mmCIF file of C-alpha atoms in Angstrom:
data_model
loop_
_atom_site.group_PDB
_atom_site.id
_atom_site.type_symbol
_atom_site.label_atom_id
_atom_site.label_comp_id
_atom_site.label_asym_id
_atom_site.label_seq_id
_atom_site.Cartn_x
_atom_site.Cartn_y
_atom_site.Cartn_z
ATOM 1 C CA MET R 1 0.099 0.252 -0.380
ATOM 2 C CA ASN R 2 1.117 3.840 -1.047
ATOM 3 C CA PHE R 3 0.182 4.642 2.761
ATOM 4 C CA ASP R 4 1.323 8.351 1.711
ATOM 5 C CA ALA R 5 -0.979 8.179 -0.844
ATOM 6 C CA PHE R 6 -3.686 7.363 1.185
ATOM 7 C CA PHE R 7 -2.630 9.861 3.048
ATOM 8 C CA ASN R 8 -3.044 13.000 0.762
ATOM 9 C CA ASP R 9 -6.689 12.695 -1.356
ATOM 10 C CA LYS R 10 -7.374 12.240 2.339
ATOM 11 C CA LEU R 11 -5.733 16.298 2.829
ATOM 12 C CA GLU R 12 -7.624 16.285 -0.016
ATOM 13 C CA GLY R 13 -10.527 15.352 0.797
ATOM 14 C CA LEU R 14 -10.509 18.043 3.599
ATOM 15 C CA LYS R 15 -8.962 20.758 2.345
ATOM 16 C CA LYS R 16 -12.167 20.986 -0.785
ATOM 17 C CA GLU R 17 -14.291 20.764 1.654
ATOM 18 C CA GLY R 18 -13.161 23.713 3.379
ATOM 19 C CA ARG R 19 -12.209 21.717 7.145
ATOM 20 C CA TYR R 20 -8.453 21.829 6.402
ATOM 21 C CA ARG R 21 -6.823 23.417 9.629
ATOM 22 C CA VAL R 22 -3.893 25.776 8.949
ATOM 23 C CA PHE R 23 -1.848 26.171 12.271
ATOM 24 C CA MET R 24 -1.729 30.715 13.186
ATOM 25 C CA ASP R 25 2.374 30.842 13.523
ATOM 26 C CA LEU R 26 1.687 33.509 15.656
ATOM 27 C CA GLU R 27 3.493 34.830 18.593
ATOM 28 C CA ARG R 28 2.736 36.483 21.189
ATOM 29 C CA HIS R 29 4.073 40.059 23.051
ATOM 30 C CA VAL R 30 3.683 40.064 27.280
ATOM 31 C CA GLY R 31 1.884 43.589 27.287
ATOM 32 C CA GLN R 32 1.143 43.514 23.833
ATOM 33 C CA PHE R 33 -2.181 41.193 23.969
ATOM 34 C CA PRO R 34 -4.118 41.061 22.615
ATOM 35 C CA LYS R 35 -2.007 42.266 19.088
ATOM 36 C CA ALA R 36 0.748 39.081 18.200
ATOM 37 C CA THR R 37 2.876 39.035 15.278
ATOM 38 C CA ARG R 38 2.018 36.042 12.316
ATOM 39 C CA HIS R 39 5.032 34.819 10.772
ATOM 40 C CA VAL R 40 3.998 34.424 7.190
ATOM 41 C CA ASN R 41 6.461 32.619 4.647
ATOM 42 C CA GLY R 42 9.597 34.685 5.587
ATOM 43 C CA GLU R 43 7.675 37.651 6.568
ATOM 44 C CA GLN R 44 6.763 39.436 9.695
ATOM 45 C CA LYS R 45 3.239 41.045 9.853
ATOM 46 C CA PRO R 46 0.483 42.246 12.386
ATOM 47 C CA VAL R 47 -2.917 40.771 14.471
ATOM 48 C CA THR R 48 -5.644 41.944 17.033
ATOM 49 C CA VAL R 49 -6.541 38.229 17.650
ATOM 50 C CA TRP R 50 -9.606 37.689 18.713
ATOM 51 C CA CYS R 51 -10.717 33.762 19.244
ATOM 52 C CA SER R 52 -7.963 33.058 22.533
ATOM 53 C CA ASN R 53 -9.392 30.787 24.990
ATOM 54 C CA ASP R 54 -6.650 33.196 27.410
ATOM 55 C CA TYR R 55 -10.007 34.013 28.096
ATOM 56 C CA LEU R 56 -8.606 36.745 31.316
ATOM 57 C CA ASN R 57 -5.836 37.785 29.567
ATOM 58 C CA MET R 58 -3.428 36.400 32.667
ATOM 59 C CA GLY R 59 -1.754 34.894 30.788
ATOM 60 C CA GLN R 60 0.035 38.258 30.455
ATOM 61 C CA ASN R 61 -0.284 39.316 34.210
ATOM 62 C CA PRO R 62 2.770 40.440 36.246
ATOM 63 C CA LYS R 63 2.063 38.095 39.313
ATOM 64 C CA VAL R 64 1.351 34.939 38.127
ATOM 65 C CA LEU R 65 5.108 35.722 34.952
ATOM 66 C CA ALA R 66 6.496 36.730 38.455
ATOM 67 C CA ALA R 67 5.410 32.925 40.088
ATOM 68 C CA MET R 68 6.687 31.043 37.061
ATOM 69 C CA HIS R 69 10.210 32.712 36.901
ATOM 70 C CA GLU R 70 10.563 32.487 40.938
ATOM 71 C CA ALA R 71 9.473 28.648 40.860
ATOM 72 C CA LEU R 72 11.649 28.148 37.869
ATOM 73 C CA ASP R 73 15.223 29.986 39.460
ATOM 74 C CA ARG R 74 14.178 27.543 42.036
ATOM 75 C CA CYS R 75 12.998 24.569 40.965
ATOM 76 C CA GLY R 76 14.279 24.167 37.480
ATOM 77 C CA ALA R 77 12.241 23.716 34.160
ATOM 78 C CA GLY R 78 10.956 20.170 35.026
ATOM 79 C CA ALA R 79 9.484 18.501 37.110
ATOM 80 C CA GLY R 80 11.922 15.236 37.192
ATOM 81 C CA GLY R 81 8.984 11.919 36.583
ATOM 82 C CA THR R 82 5.655 10.352 37.401
ATOM 83 C CA ARG R 83 4.531 12.492 40.399
ATOM 84 C CA ASN R 84 4.713 8.431 42.183
ATOM 85 C CA ILE R 85 7.832 8.034 41.424
ATOM 86 C CA SER R 86 10.048 11.463 41.727
ATOM 87 C CA GLY R 87 7.924 14.272 40.183
ATOM 88 C CA THR R 88 5.793 15.262 43.186
ATOM 89 C CA ASN R 89 6.417 18.629 43.544
ATOM 90 C CA HIS R 90 5.916 20.622 46.755
ATOM 91 C CA TYR R 91 4.325 23.669 43.924
ATOM 92 C CA HIS R 92 1.911 20.187 42.944
ATOM 93 C CA VAL R 93 0.963 20.088 46.477
ATOM 94 C CA LEU R 94 -0.167 23.680 47.503
ATOM 95 C CA LEU R 95 -1.571 24.194 43.751
ATOM 96 C CA GLU R 96 -4.129 21.463 44.880
ATOM 97 C CA ALA R 97 -4.879 22.774 47.945
ATOM 98 C CA GLU R 98 -5.624 26.586 46.186
ATOM 99 C CA LEU R 99 -8.173 23.800 43.668
ATOM 100 C CA ALA R 100 -9.300 22.466 46.355
ATOM 101 C CA ASP R 101 -10.302 25.549 48.090
ATOM 102 C CA LEU R 102 -11.318 26.406 45.103
ATOM 103 C CA HIS R 103 -14.386 24.325 44.423
ATOM 104 C CA GLY R 104 -14.765 23.703 48.553
ATOM 105 C CA LYS R 105 -13.369 20.396 48.547
ATOM 106 C CA GLU R 106 -11.323 17.942 50.340
ATOM 107 C CA ALA R 107 -9.763 17.053 48.308
ATOM 108 C CA ALA R 108 -7.851 17.931 44.218
ATOM 109 C CA LEU R 109 -5.436 16.249 41.451
ATOM 110 C CA LEU R 110 -3.896 17.288 38.902
ATOM 111 C CA PHE R 111 -3.210 15.966 35.401
ATOM 112 C CA ASN R 112 -1.262 17.680 31.996
ATOM 113 C CA SER R 113 -4.945 18.762 30.070
ATOM 114 C CA GLY R 114 -7.951 19.133 30.682
ATOM 115 C CA TYR R 115 -8.714 16.273 27.654
ATOM 116 C CA MET R 116 -6.504 14.531 30.011
ATOM 117 C CA SER R 117 -8.237 15.017 32.937
ATOM 118 C CA ASN R 118 -11.508 14.141 31.401
ATOM 119 C CA TRP R 119 -10.809 11.033 29.909
ATOM 120 C CA THR R 120 -8.768 9.427 32.920
ATOM 121 C CA THR R 121 -11.438 10.270 35.226
ATOM 122 C CA LEU R 122 -14.140 9.045 33.902
ATOM 123 C CA SER R 123 -12.696 6.581 32.060
ATOM 124 C CA THR R 124 -11.740 5.705 35.178
ATOM 125 C CA LEU R 125 -14.721 6.133 36.968
ATOM 126 C CA ALA R 126 -17.630 4.496 34.718
ATOM 127 C CA ALA R 127 -15.097 1.150 33.906
ATOM 128 C CA GLY R 128 -14.545 0.511 38.452
ATOM 129 C CA LEU R 129 -17.468 0.712 39.215
ATOM 130 C CA PRO R 130 -19.494 -2.697 39.071
ATOM 131 C CA ASN R 131 -22.231 -3.135 36.305
ATOM 132 C CA CYS R 132 -22.237 1.679 36.063
ATOM 133 C CA LEU R 133 -24.593 3.275 33.247
ATOM 134 C CA VAL R 134 -23.320 7.776 32.033
ATOM 135 C CA LEU R 135 -25.255 9.494 30.871
ATOM 136 C CA SER R 136 -24.014 12.442 28.762
ATOM 137 C CA ASP R 137 -24.935 15.327 27.475
ATOM 138 C CA ALA R 138 -25.213 15.468 23.437
ATOM 139 C CA GLY R 139 -23.119 18.843 23.657
ATOM 140 C CA ASN R 140 -20.148 16.941 25.129
ATOM 141 C CA HIS R 141 -16.628 17.642 24.263
ATOM 142 C CA ALA R 142 -15.095 15.412 22.809
ATOM 143 C CA SER R 143 -13.115 14.626 25.232
ATOM 144 C CA MET R 144 -16.019 13.227 28.240
ATOM 145 C CA ILE R 145 -17.192 10.617 25.156
ATOM 146 C CA GLU R 146 -14.278 10.037 24.654
ATOM 147 C CA GLY R 147 -13.014 8.755 27.709
ATOM 148 C CA ILE R 148 -16.614 7.090 28.422
ATOM 149 C CA ARG R 149 -16.147 5.281 25.624
ATOM 150 C CA HIS R 150 -13.010 4.335 26.831
ATOM 151 C CA SER R 151 -13.766 3.031 29.904
ATOM 152 C CA LYS R 152 -16.624 0.543 28.104
ATOM 153 C CA ALA R 153 -19.220 0.813 30.523
ATOM 154 C CA GLU R 154 -23.012 1.459 29.306
ATOM 155 C CA LYS R 155 -23.062 4.813 28.195
ATOM 156 C CA ILE R 156 -27.087 6.617 26.881
ATOM 157 C CA ILE R 157 -26.887 10.363 25.345
ATOM 158 C CA PHE R 158 -29.279 12.151 26.445
ATOM 159 C CA LYS R 159 -30.448 15.182 24.554
ATOM 160 C CA HIS R 160 -29.145 18.446 24.791
ATOM 161 C CA ASN R 161 -30.621 20.505 28.559
ATOM 162 C CA ASP R 162 -33.527 17.990 28.249
ATOM 163 C CA MET R 163 -34.132 17.109 31.982
ATOM 164 C CA ALA R 164 -37.709 14.738 30.270
ATOM 165 C CA ASP R 165 -35.223 13.070 29.360
ATOM 166 C CA LEU R 166 -32.649 11.938 31.215
ATOM 167 C CA GLU R 167 -34.769 12.005 34.034
ATOM 168 C CA ALA R 168 -36.003 9.031 31.814
ATOM 169 C CA HIS R 169 -33.650 7.397 31.473
ATOM 170 C CA LEU R 170 -32.578 7.799 35.231
ATOM 171 C CA LYS R 171 -35.733 5.862 36.835
ATOM 172 C CA ALA R 172 -35.493 3.232 33.525
ATOM 173 C CA ALA R 173 -31.730 2.663 35.369
ATOM 174 C CA GLY R 174 -33.116 1.133 38.313
ATOM 175 C CA PRO R 175 -30.443 0.382 41.555
ATOM 176 C CA ARG R 176 -26.946 0.148 39.915
ATOM 177 C CA PRO R 177 -24.190 2.873 39.635
ATOM 178 C CA VAL R 178 -25.002 6.430 38.002
ATOM 179 C CA ILE R 179 -22.519 8.946 35.946
ATOM 180 C CA ILE R 180 -24.070 11.883 35.304
ATOM 181 C CA ALA R 181 -21.852 13.601 32.597
ATOM 182 C CA PHE R 182 -21.983 17.426 31.829
ATOM 183 C CA GLU R 183 -20.359 20.482 31.639
ATOM 184 C CA SER R 184 -20.841 24.690 32.812
ATOM 185 C CA VAL R 185 -20.931 26.705 29.418
ATOM 186 C CA TYR R 186 -20.898 24.561 26.738
ATOM 187 C CA SER R 187 -17.254 25.791 23.933
ATOM 188 C CA MET R 188 -19.148 25.928 20.664
ATOM 189 C CA ASP R 189 -23.069 28.062 21.208
ATOM 190 C CA GLY R 190 -22.490 29.071 24.371
ATOM 191 C CA ASP R 191 -25.676 28.076 25.989
ATOM 192 C CA PHE R 192 -25.054 27.062 29.903
ATOM 193 C CA GLY R 193 -25.460 23.374 31.379
ATOM 194 C CA LYS R 194 -28.438 23.059 33.785
ATOM 195 C CA VAL R 195 -27.193 22.633 36.614
ATOM 196 C CA ALA R 196 -29.605 22.897 38.656
ATOM 197 C CA GLU R 197 -32.603 20.812 37.430
ATOM 198 C CA ILE R 198 -29.177 17.731 36.293
ATOM 199 C CA VAL R 199 -28.295 17.517 40.775
ATOM 200 C CA ALA R 200 -31.865 18.489 41.950
ATOM 201 C CA LEU R 201 -31.854 14.797 39.506
ATOM 202 C CA ALA R 202 -28.947 13.628 40.529
ATOM 203 C CA GLU R 203 -29.715 13.408 44.222
ATOM 204 C CA LYS R 204 -33.060 11.977 43.398
ATOM 205 C CA TYR R 205 -31.704 8.563 42.016
ATOM 206 C CA GLY R 206 -29.146 8.208 43.281
ATOM 207 C CA ALA R 207 -26.823 9.345 40.805
ATOM 208 C CA LEU R 208 -22.995 10.206 41.181
ATOM 209 C CA THR R 209 -22.703 13.858 39.051
ATOM 210 C CA TYR R 210 -19.290 14.669 37.029
ATOM 211 C CA LEU R 211 -19.357 18.287 35.784
ATOM 212 C CA ASP R 212 -16.690 19.937 33.566
ATOM 213 C CA GLU R 213 -16.133 23.270 34.449
ATOM 214 C CA VAL R 214 -13.665 23.892 31.946
ATOM 215 C CA HIS R 215 -14.850 27.135 30.473
ATOM 216 C CA GLY R 216 -16.512 27.780 33.809
ATOM 217 C CA VAL R 217 -13.758 28.084 35.873
ATOM 218 C CA GLY R 218 -12.241 32.066 36.841
ATOM 219 C CA LEU R 219 -14.795 33.364 35.062
ATOM 220 C CA TYR R 220 -18.449 33.169 37.531
ATOM 221 C CA GLY R 221 -18.398 33.261 40.861
ATOM 222 C CA LYS R 222 -17.948 35.077 43.654
ATOM 223 C CA ARG R 223 -13.999 33.268 43.329
ATOM 224 C CA GLY R 224 -14.418 31.950 39.406
ATOM 225 C CA GLY R 225 -14.944 28.576 40.863
ATOM 226 C CA GLY R 226 -17.237 28.277 37.972
ATOM 227 C CA LEU R 227 -20.931 28.596 37.486
ATOM 228 C CA ALA R 228 -21.457 25.711 39.948
ATOM 229 C CA GLU R 229 -19.880 28.472 42.839
ATOM 230 C CA GLN R 230 -22.428 31.394 40.252
ATOM 231 C CA LEU R 231 -25.250 28.957 41.385
ATOM 232 C CA GLY R 232 -24.032 27.870 45.495
ATOM 233 C CA LEU R 233 -23.916 24.286 44.249
ATOM 234 C CA MET R 234 -20.480 23.179 44.443
ATOM 235 C CA GLY R 235 -21.288 21.365 47.666
ATOM 236 C CA ARG R 236 -24.037 19.441 45.652
ATOM 237 C CA ILE R 237 -21.238 18.274 43.231
ATOM 238 C CA ASP R 238 -19.661 14.936 43.536
ATOM 239 C CA VAL R 239 -16.427 16.165 40.589
ATOM 240 C CA ILE R 240 -15.816 19.537 39.163
ATOM 241 C CA GLU R 241 -13.015 19.230 37.177
ATOM 242 C CA GLY R 242 -11.376 21.964 35.009
ATOM 243 C CA THR R 243 -8.517 23.258 33.017
ATOM 244 C CA LEU R 244 -6.004 25.934 33.656
ATOM 245 C CA ALA R 245 -5.070 25.818 30.826
ATOM 246 C CA LYS R 246 -7.734 29.197 29.934
ATOM 247 C CA ALA R 247 -9.366 31.450 32.096
ATOM 248 C CA PHE R 248 -6.067 31.725 34.418
ATOM 249 C CA GLY R 249 -2.945 31.653 31.441
ATOM 250 C CA VAL R 250 -1.437 28.875 31.503
ATOM 251 C CA VAL R 251 -1.362 25.215 30.244
ATOM 252 C CA GLY R 252 -2.843 21.892 32.545
ATOM 253 C CA GLY R 253 -6.562 19.987 33.513
ATOM 254 C CA TYR R 254 -7.929 19.003 37.038
ATOM 255 C CA ILE R 255 -10.611 17.288 39.251
ATOM 256 C CA THR R 256 -11.988 17.742 42.715
ATOM 257 C CA GLY R 257 -13.952 15.636 44.959
ATOM 258 C CA SER R 258 -14.250 13.865 48.303
ATOM 259 C CA ALA R 259 -10.818 12.920 48.770
ATOM 260 C CA ALA R 260 -11.727 9.078 48.337
ATOM 261 C CA LEU R 261 -12.716 9.328 44.730
ATOM 262 C CA ILE R 262 -9.723 11.909 44.462
ATOM 263 C CA ASP R 263 -7.500 8.749 46.016
ATOM 264 C CA TYR R 264 -9.623 6.496 44.187
ATOM 265 C CA VAL R 265 -8.553 8.237 40.334
ATOM 266 C CA ARG R 266 -5.333 8.311 41.197
ATOM 267 C CA SER R 267 -4.713 5.336 42.173
ATOM 268 C CA PHE R 268 -6.297 3.686 39.572
ATOM 269 C CA ALA R 269 -5.967 5.636 36.451
ATOM 270 C CA SER R 270 -3.059 4.671 34.439
ATOM 271 C CA GLY R 271 -3.886 8.409 31.994
ATOM 272 C CA PHE R 272 -2.395 10.128 35.539
ATOM 273 C CA ILE R 273 0.053 7.410 37.115
ATOM 274 C CA PHE R 274 2.000 6.478 34.025
ATOM 275 C CA SER R 275 1.781 10.736 33.251
ATOM 276 C CA SER R 276 4.906 12.853 33.532
ATOM 277 C CA ALA R 277 3.596 15.262 35.958
ATOM 278 C CA LEU R 278 3.880 19.213 34.507
ATOM 279 C CA PRO R 279 6.976 21.485 35.393
ATOM 280 C CA PRO R 280 7.309 23.484 39.025
ATOM 281 C CA SER R 281 7.112 26.839 37.060
ATOM 282 C CA VAL R 282 3.585 25.414 35.005
ATOM 283 C CA ALA R 283 2.050 24.565 38.734
ATOM 284 C CA ALA R 284 3.075 28.095 40.674
ATOM 285 C CA GLY R 285 1.748 30.271 37.577
ATOM 286 C CA ALA R 286 -1.999 28.570 37.914
ATOM 287 C CA ARG R 287 -1.313 28.832 41.794
ATOM 288 C CA ALA R 288 -0.960 32.777 40.491
ATOM 289 C CA ALA R 289 -4.249 33.272 38.968
ATOM 290 C CA ILE R 290 -6.188 31.128 40.721
ATOM 291 C CA GLN R 291 -4.761 33.384 44.698
ATOM 292 C CA HIS R 292 -5.628 36.681 42.011
ATOM 293 C CA LEU R 293 -8.876 35.609 40.588
ATOM 294 C CA LYS R 294 -10.561 34.415 44.355
ATOM 295 C CA GLN R 295 -9.682 38.091 45.156
ATOM 296 C CA SER R 296 -9.753 40.893 41.095
ATOM 297 C CA GLN R 297 -13.336 40.491 39.830
ATOM 298 C CA ALA R 298 -12.253 43.544 37.036
ATOM 299 C CA GLU R 299 -11.260 40.607 34.976
ATOM 300 C CA ARG R 300 -14.533 38.939 35.043
ATOM 301 C CA GLU R 301 -16.729 42.911 34.796
ATOM 302 C CA GLN R 302 -14.583 44.001 32.438
ATOM 303 C CA LEU R 303 -14.276 40.785 30.276
ATOM 304 C CA HIS R 304 -18.586 41.063 30.149
ATOM 305 C CA ALA R 305 -18.512 44.655 29.625
ATOM 306 C CA ARG R 306 -16.587 44.304 25.727
ATOM 307 C CA VAL R 307 -18.857 40.912 25.681
ATOM 308 C CA LYS R 308 -21.382 42.749 25.296
ATOM 309 C CA GLN R 309 -19.833 45.412 23.489
ATOM 310 C CA VAL R 310 -18.973 42.957 20.620
ATOM 311 C CA ARG R 311 -22.870 41.956 20.981
ATOM 312 C CA GLU R 312 -24.974 44.731 20.916
ATOM 313 C CA GLY R 313 -22.560 45.496 17.525
ATOM 314 C CA LEU R 314 -23.216 42.617 15.958
ATOM 315 C CA THR R 315 -26.827 42.946 16.329
ATOM 316 C CA ARG R 316 -27.384 47.204 15.472
ATOM 317 C CA MET R 317 -25.663 45.425 12.190
ATOM 318 C CA GLY R 318 -28.044 42.424 12.109
ATOM 319 C CA ILE R 319 -24.636 39.608 11.465
ATOM 320 C CA PRO R 320 -26.018 37.479 12.256
ATOM 321 C CA TYR R 321 -24.749 35.194 15.899
ATOM 322 C CA LEU R 322 -25.756 33.440 18.522
ATOM 323 C CA PRO R 323 -27.661 33.844 21.448
ATOM 324 C CA ASN R 324 -26.807 32.620 24.610
ATOM 325 C CA PRO R 325 -25.835 33.873 28.670
ATOM 326 C CA SER R 326 -21.624 33.245 29.050
ATOM 327 C CA HIS R 327 -18.892 35.236 27.789
ATOM 328 C CA ILE R 328 -18.267 33.180 23.967
ATOM 329 C CA VAL R 329 -19.714 35.180 21.027
ATOM 330 C CA PRO R 330 -20.867 32.737 17.576
ATOM 331 C CA VAL R 331 -20.982 34.862 14.938
ATOM 332 C CA MET R 332 -22.420 32.034 12.473
ATOM 333 C CA VAL R 333 -21.759 31.505 8.441
ATOM 334 C CA GLY R 334 -23.216 27.397 7.947
ATOM 335 C CA ASP R 335 -21.066 26.833 5.195
ATOM 336 C CA ALA R 336 -17.539 25.732 5.873
ATOM 337 C CA ALA R 337 -16.585 27.538 2.944
ATOM 338 C CA LYS R 338 -17.775 30.586 3.251
ATOM 339 C CA CYS R 339 -16.651 30.475 7.145
ATOM 340 C CA LYS R 340 -12.510 29.384 6.101
ATOM 341 C CA TRP R 341 -13.286 32.529 3.287
ATOM 342 C CA ILE R 342 -14.183 34.627 5.871
ATOM 343 C CA SER R 343 -11.411 33.838 7.937
ATOM 344 C CA ASP R 344 -8.708 34.130 5.986
ATOM 345 C CA TYR R 345 -9.506 37.447 4.894
ATOM 346 C CA LEU R 346 -10.545 38.562 7.809
ATOM 347 C CA LEU R 347 -6.782 38.269 8.562
ATOM 348 C CA GLU R 348 -4.714 38.981 5.101
ATOM 349 C CA HIS R 349 -6.970 42.461 4.604
ATOM 350 C CA ASP R 350 -8.021 43.302 8.367
ATOM 351 C CA GLY R 351 -5.766 42.142 10.144
ATOM 352 C CA ILE R 352 -7.274 40.468 12.204
ATOM 353 C CA TYR R 353 -7.744 36.376 13.341
ATOM 354 C CA ILE R 354 -10.651 34.394 13.980
ATOM 355 C CA GLN R 355 -10.114 31.043 13.882
ATOM 356 C CA PRO R 356 -13.499 29.341 11.424
ATOM 357 C CA ILE R 357 -14.925 26.620 12.750
ATOM 358 C CA ASN R 358 -16.067 23.648 11.499
ATOM 359 C CA TYR R 359 -17.089 20.652 11.245
ATOM 360 C CA PRO R 360 -16.440 17.807 13.993
ATOM 361 C CA THR R 361 -16.299 19.870 16.118
ATOM 362 C CA VAL R 362 -19.582 22.129 15.198
ATOM 363 C CA ALA R 363 -22.037 20.235 13.094
ATOM 364 C CA ARG R 364 -21.672 19.615 9.076
ATOM 365 C CA GLY R 365 -24.547 24.027 8.880
ATOM 366 C CA LYS R 366 -23.152 26.098 11.632
ATOM 367 C CA GLU R 367 -19.761 27.332 10.973
ATOM 368 C CA ARG R 368 -18.847 29.718 12.582
ATOM 369 C CA LEU R 369 -16.577 32.760 13.863
ATOM 370 C CA ARG R 370 -16.235 31.846 17.778
ATOM 371 C CA ILE R 371 -15.679 35.158 18.737
ATOM 372 C CA THR R 372 -14.489 35.717 22.565
ATOM 373 C CA PRO R 373 -14.130 39.350 23.129
ATOM 374 C CA GLN R 374 -11.032 40.054 26.188
ATOM 375 C CA PRO R 375 -10.667 42.483 29.238
ATOM 376 C CA CYS R 376 -7.869 43.882 26.697
ATOM 377 C CA HIS R 377 -9.676 43.949 23.766
ATOM 378 C CA THR R 378 -9.521 48.355 22.981
ATOM 379 C CA GLU R 379 -12.650 50.693 21.694
ATOM 380 C CA ALA R 380 -10.069 50.671 19.354
ATOM 381 C CA ASP R 381 -10.270 46.756 18.406
ATOM 382 C CA ILE R 382 -14.092 46.282 18.470
ATOM 383 C CA ALA R 383 -15.076 48.813 16.291
ATOM 384 C CA HIS R 384 -12.947 47.640 13.946
ATOM 385 C CA LEU R 385 -14.055 44.229 14.335
ATOM 386 C CA LEU R 386 -17.280 44.825 13.751
ATOM 387 C CA LYS R 387 -16.539 48.068 10.866
ATOM 388 C CA SER R 388 -14.912 44.677 8.997
ATOM 389 C CA LEU R 389 -17.308 42.323 10.047
ATOM 390 C CA ASN R 390 -19.925 44.235 8.444
ATOM 391 C CA ALA R 391 -17.847 45.182 5.344
ATOM 392 C CA LEU R 392 -17.339 41.539 4.670
ATOM 393 C CA TRP R 393 -21.404 40.621 5.200
ATOM 394 C CA MET R 394 -22.393 43.215 2.375
ATOM 395 C CA GLN R 395 -19.560 42.286 -0.193
ATOM 396 C CA CYS R 396 -20.906 38.543 0.482
ATOM 397 C CA ALA R 397 -24.421 39.618 0.666
ATOM 398 C CA LEU R 398 -24.470 37.216 3.457
ATOM 399 C CA ALA R 399 -27.656 37.154 5.284
ATOM 400 C CA ARG R 400 -28.829 39.730 8.331
ATOM 401 C CA GLN R 401 -30.593 38.614 10.943
ATOM 402 C CA VAL R 402 -33.350 40.268 11.880
ATOM 403 C CA ALA R 403 -33.961 42.404 15.140
#
């Protein structure tokens, strides 16, 4: 078999559909974000980034950078191995305590990414609990889906945010271990999960709740504990999972829960046991970001003010976007090739970088530009974005949204 010919044929298919993913070679500059430098064909071009998940710009925060420098100078670059052999550093211990406190839990456990924390934890819990059934929201992230699949436990996908459908499955499950897996903020549509309603059903039927707060931590709640904190529900949720790579500005994932549950995952999860630990400098930076956001409301307030400004501008111009209560602004295009073309045009002609979101991240026909306004975007940045989008919608005779 000509393997390269096979690979190239499949890649060509992606390109024809407009779904081929191009990585942008960007260089962020401390203190200047969302401005960045784009490296292309030996040239350097300025861009304004509108699709970063560093939602609160904590990756640029002086406290975070200082903590990382201090830990790097004190401990060196790497952790030295897996946590159980030689990789547990005091900064990991301090960060796990900080995370447990953030979510009001007895314990926390670090992973190398949010994807890994979801995949590993759900696969370990569902595989270990005897005759376990997993009820998974239809909108759940790929990391949750893959973890559940890997467990080989029975799974049922309930309709997104449909409590009648969920309760019907809970009733039918009978007396067996059940895990309900769901999210607080769904990252592509920007809608909230029905956290209170799901928790109430879980308590009624004795199910274990697993909440992904990846797009909620840092952004919601008085101390940045996520949507569950904002709703006053953290104490009623069994597992709260989150990331350090978005609102906290570094990299890594984690889970929080009871001491027994966390110790069980720590002791049985191969994805944790056999992975090298996060560098101490990363743990130090994450801890500094969490500590800051537990005290400061300024970043959250500025973020939501910017989101409101962008939405109001889009509404005035009739550019279609999905209304939602979160910080995510999905501008709907509905065609993969057109979505890619718009993204490329904005980049080349206006210096605006918004990555197109196509299948399989979203369903076919739901292609979009996923805009994430941030505290660092200025009034001038917003005006430039709106003017550029309006001109494109006129030029391409794209459908407008009637208010």
